[in-house]
mmCIF file of C-alpha atoms in Angstrom:
data_model
loop_
_atom_site.group_PDB
_atom_site.id
_atom_site.type_symbol
_atom_site.label_atom_id
_atom_site.label_comp_id
_atom_site.label_asym_id
_atom_site.label_seq_id
_atom_site.Cartn_x
_atom_site.Cartn_y
_atom_site.Cartn_z
ATOM 1 C CA MET D 1 176.265 133.365 161.253
ATOM 2 C CA LYS D 2 173.504 131.364 162.931
ATOM 3 C CA LYS D 3 171.487 134.570 163.531
ATOM 4 C CA ILE D 4 171.855 135.544 159.856
ATOM 5 C CA MET D 5 170.633 132.097 158.731
ATOM 6 C CA ILE D 6 167.643 132.250 161.073
ATOM 7 C CA THR D 7 166.781 135.758 159.858
ATOM 8 C CA PHE D 8 167.099 134.669 156.212
ATOM 9 C CA PHE D 9 164.873 131.639 156.862
ATOM 10 C CA ALA D 10 162.267 133.779 158.626
ATOM 11 C CA LEU D 11 162.234 136.260 155.733
ATOM 12 C CA THR D 12 162.017 133.478 153.180
ATOM 13 C CA ILE D 13 158.999 131.797 154.748
ATOM 14 C CA SER D 14 157.179 135.048 155.455
ATOM 15 C CA LEU D 15 157.178 136.239 151.833
ATOM 16 C CA PRO D 16 154.086 135.541 149.760
ATOM 17 C CA LEU D 17 154.502 132.596 147.420
ATOM 18 C CA LEU D 18 152.990 131.717 144.036
ATOM 19 C CA THR D 19 153.040 128.687 141.759
ATOM 20 C CA SER D 20 150.999 127.682 138.721
ATOM 21 C CA CYS D 21 150.277 124.552 136.731
ATOM 22 C CA SER D 22 148.227 123.716 133.626
ATOM 23 C CA SER D 23 147.647 120.835 131.262
ATOM 24 C CA ASP D 24 145.813 119.860 128.096
ATOM 25 C CA SER D 25 145.327 116.136 127.731
ATOM 26 C CA GLU D 26 142.979 113.322 126.992
ATOM 27 C CA SER D 27 140.626 112.149 129.692
ATOM 28 C CA VAL D 28 142.069 109.723 132.226
ATOM 29 C CA SER D 29 139.935 107.237 134.105
ATOM 30 C CA GLY D 30 139.785 108.184 137.755
ATOM 31 C CA SER D 31 138.030 107.622 141.019
ATOM 32 C CA ASN D 32 134.356 107.390 140.030
ATOM 33 C CA GLU D 33 133.739 110.315 142.373
ATOM 34 C CA THR D 34 130.536 112.299 141.981
ATOM 35 C CA GLU D 35 130.221 116.071 141.834
ATOM 36 C CA LYS D 36 130.610 117.687 145.277
ATOM 37 C CA ASN D 37 128.864 120.765 146.635
ATOM 38 C CA TYR D 38 130.824 123.614 148.181
ATOM 39 C CA SER D 39 129.786 126.735 150.105
ATOM 40 C CA HIS D 40 131.971 129.705 149.182
ATOM 41 C CA SER D 41 133.049 132.280 151.731
ATOM 42 C CA ALA D 42 132.730 135.978 150.933
ATOM 43 C CA ALA D 43 136.520 136.131 150.430
ATOM 44 C CA GLU D 44 136.425 133.247 147.928
ATOM 45 C CA LEU D 45 133.622 134.883 145.955
ATOM 46 C CA GLU D 46 135.641 138.108 145.971
ATOM 47 C CA LEU D 47 138.650 136.223 144.565
ATOM 48 C CA LEU D 48 136.511 134.695 141.813
ATOM 49 C CA ASP D 49 135.046 138.138 141.037
ATOM 50 C CA GLU D 50 138.571 139.620 140.834
ATOM 51 C CA VAL D 51 139.669 136.895 138.422
ATOM 52 C CA ASN D 52 136.611 137.505 136.222
ATOM 53 C CA ALA D 53 137.059 141.286 136.374
ATOM 54 C CA TYR D 54 140.640 140.851 135.172
ATOM 55 C CA ARG D 55 139.597 138.485 132.368
ATOM 56 C CA VAL D 56 136.875 140.861 131.158
ATOM 57 C CA SER D 57 139.306 143.827 131.339
ATOM 58 C CA VAL D 58 141.566 142.098 128.794
ATOM 59 C CA GLY D 59 138.687 141.119 126.499
ATOM 60 C CA LEU D 60 138.161 137.542 127.656
ATOM 61 C CA ASN D 61 134.996 135.727 128.691
ATOM 62 C CA ALA D 62 133.955 135.656 132.341
ATOM 63 C CA LEU D 63 134.128 132.158 133.806
ATOM 64 C CA GLN D 64 131.272 130.311 135.466
ATOM 65 C CA ILE D 65 131.684 128.920 138.979
ATOM 66 C CA ILE D 66 131.390 125.188 139.533
ATOM 67 C CA GLU D 67 131.255 124.200 143.205
ATOM 68 C CA HIS D 68 133.052 120.891 142.592
ATOM 69 C CA ILE D 69 136.120 122.770 141.338
ATOM 70 C CA SER D 70 136.161 124.808 144.560
ATOM 71 C CA TYR D 71 135.737 121.580 146.550
ATOM 72 C CA LYS D 72 138.844 120.119 144.876
ATOM 73 C CA SER D 73 140.675 123.439 145.411
ATOM 74 C CA ASN D 74 139.798 123.290 149.104
ATOM 75 C CA GLU D 75 141.101 119.725 149.397
ATOM 76 C CA HIS D 76 144.408 120.951 147.978
ATOM 77 C CA ASN D 77 144.561 123.862 150.438
ATOM 78 C CA GLU D 78 143.992 121.423 153.311
ATOM 79 C CA TYR D 79 146.851 119.287 151.999
ATOM 80 C CA MET D 80 149.230 122.260 151.658
ATOM 81 C CA ILE D 81 148.397 123.417 155.186
ATOM 82 C CA ALA D 82 148.965 119.908 156.560
ATOM 83 C CA ILE D 83 152.461 119.724 155.050
ATOM 84 C CA HIS D 84 153.275 123.461 155.417
ATOM 85 C CA ASP D 85 154.235 123.829 151.751
ATOM 86 C CA VAL D 86 152.794 125.622 148.718
ATOM 87 C CA ASN D 87 152.879 123.262 145.753
ATOM 88 C CA HIS D 88 151.013 121.440 142.991
ATOM 89 C CA ASP D 89 151.347 117.963 144.503
ATOM 90 C CA GLY D 90 148.489 115.798 143.284
ATOM 91 C CA PHE D 91 147.668 118.057 140.312
ATOM 92 C CA GLU D 92 147.395 115.085 137.939
ATOM 93 C CA GLU D 93 144.871 113.424 140.274
ATOM 94 C CA ARG D 94 142.807 116.638 140.592
ATOM 95 C CA LYS D 95 142.939 117.061 136.812
ATOM 96 C CA ALA D 96 141.812 113.447 136.255
ATOM 97 C CA ASN D 97 138.948 113.970 138.711
ATOM 98 C CA LEU D 98 137.781 117.132 136.944
ATOM 99 C CA GLN D 99 137.989 115.330 133.608
ATOM 100 C CA GLU D 100 135.966 112.383 134.864
ATOM 101 C CA VAL D 101 133.388 114.207 136.984
ATOM 102 C CA LEU D 102 132.949 117.396 134.935
ATOM 103 C CA GLY D 103 134.163 116.422 131.472
ATOM 104 C CA ALA D 104 137.068 118.904 131.561
ATOM 105 C CA ALA D 105 139.156 119.007 128.382
ATOM 106 C CA ARG D 106 141.737 121.416 129.846
ATOM 107 C CA VAL D 107 142.719 122.114 133.469
ATOM 108 C CA GLY D 108 144.861 124.827 135.050
ATOM 109 C CA GLU D 109 145.729 125.742 138.610
ATOM 110 C CA ASN D 110 147.178 128.743 140.420
ATOM 111 C CA VAL D 111 148.177 128.608 144.070
ATOM 112 C CA ALA D 112 149.421 131.297 146.426
ATOM 113 C CA TYR D 113 150.299 131.766 150.077
ATOM 114 C CA ALA D 114 150.266 134.623 152.557
ATOM 115 C CA TYR D 115 148.578 137.302 150.466
ATOM 116 C CA SER D 116 146.220 139.456 152.500
ATOM 117 C CA SER D 117 143.438 140.001 149.971
ATOM 118 C CA ALA D 118 141.865 138.811 146.745
ATOM 119 C CA GLN D 119 143.139 141.949 145.003
ATOM 120 C CA SER D 120 146.764 141.434 146.053
ATOM 121 C CA THR D 121 146.635 137.758 145.090
ATOM 122 C CA VAL D 122 145.237 138.421 141.610
ATOM 123 C CA ALA D 123 147.685 141.303 141.120
ATOM 124 C CA ALA D 124 150.574 138.968 141.952
ATOM 125 C CA TRP D 125 149.232 136.338 139.539
ATOM 126 C CA VAL D 126 148.923 138.974 136.785
ATOM 127 C CA ASN D 127 152.589 139.910 137.353
ATOM 128 C CA SER D 128 153.780 136.297 137.015
ATOM 129 C CA PRO D 129 153.936 134.951 133.438
ATOM 130 C CA SER D 130 152.830 131.388 134.262
ATOM 131 C CA HIS D 131 149.970 132.544 136.515
ATOM 132 C CA LYS D 132 148.898 135.160 134.013
ATOM 133 C CA ALA D 133 148.787 132.449 131.333
ATOM 134 C CA ASN D 134 146.297 130.527 133.478
ATOM 135 C CA LEU D 135 144.262 133.665 134.221
ATOM 136 C CA GLU D 136 144.080 134.392 130.480
ATOM 137 C CA GLY D 137 143.729 130.758 129.415
ATOM 138 C CA ASN D 138 141.066 129.259 127.183
ATOM 139 C CA TYR D 139 138.753 128.213 130.010
ATOM 140 C CA THR D 140 134.996 128.204 130.606
ATOM 141 C CA HIS D 141 134.618 127.432 134.328
ATOM 142 C CA PHE D 142 136.519 127.847 137.558
ATOM 143 C CA GLY D 143 136.497 127.519 141.315
ATOM 144 C CA ALA D 144 138.602 128.635 144.240
ATOM 145 C CA SER D 145 139.323 128.086 147.888
ATOM 146 C CA ILE D 146 141.013 130.250 150.497
ATOM 147 C CA LYS D 147 141.949 128.539 153.743
ATOM 148 C CA MET D 148 143.799 129.957 156.732
ATOM 149 C CA ASP D 149 146.428 128.003 158.653
ATOM 150 C CA ALA D 150 146.921 128.074 162.437
ATOM 151 C CA ASP D 151 149.213 131.109 162.111
ATOM 152 C CA GLY D 152 146.582 133.113 160.204
ATOM 153 C CA LYS D 153 148.332 132.807 156.821
ATOM 154 C CA LYS D 154 146.047 132.287 153.829
ATOM 155 C CA TYR D 155 146.473 129.518 151.268
ATOM 156 C CA TYR D 156 144.850 130.060 147.866
ATOM 157 C CA THR D 157 144.008 127.520 145.172
ATOM 158 C CA ASN D 158 142.248 128.678 142.007
ATOM 159 C CA MET D 159 141.471 126.004 139.406
ATOM 160 C CA PHE D 160 140.271 126.501 135.835
ATOM 161 C CA ILE D 161 138.687 124.111 133.352
ATOM 162 C CA LYS D 162 137.460 124.145 129.792
ATOM 163 C CA LYS D 163 134.427 121.974 129.122
#
C-alpha cells in the first residue's frame, strides 16, 4: 500500500498543472511602487508571441507587452518556487499594484507548471475554460515570466490587464 501511495504522489506532482484567476474591480490604494523594468528571456517572448498568435487567430486584438507586468509575474514565480506550489496567492496584491502603477481597470492571471514549451503551455490554457477566458479576455496589455526551479521544472505566470 505504501508503494502505491508513493507512486500516486509521484505521478500527481509530476503532471503539469494549471490555474487561472481574473477580476474586474475599482482601483485599490496600494504600495506606492513605481513601474519596474524587466528583461524578457527568449522563452518568455515566445510565450507572449504564442498568446498573441492565439488571440489574433480567434479575431481578437494582439496585446502590448508592459515590462512591469512581467516583473510582477516573475515575483509570483519566485514565490511559487519558494513554497513548491502552483497557486494564485497574493493575486489581490498584484492586481492592486497593477491598478495603482499602471492604471489597470481589469486584471487576469494564468499560471502553469511543468510544461516543456510555450506552445504546450498555451495549448493547455486554450483547453481549460477558465484559462481560455483569460486568453480571450477584454485586455490591452500583458506580461509573462517563466522561471525554472532546482529540479528543472518550469513555472509560468502570464498576467493580463485592460487600461
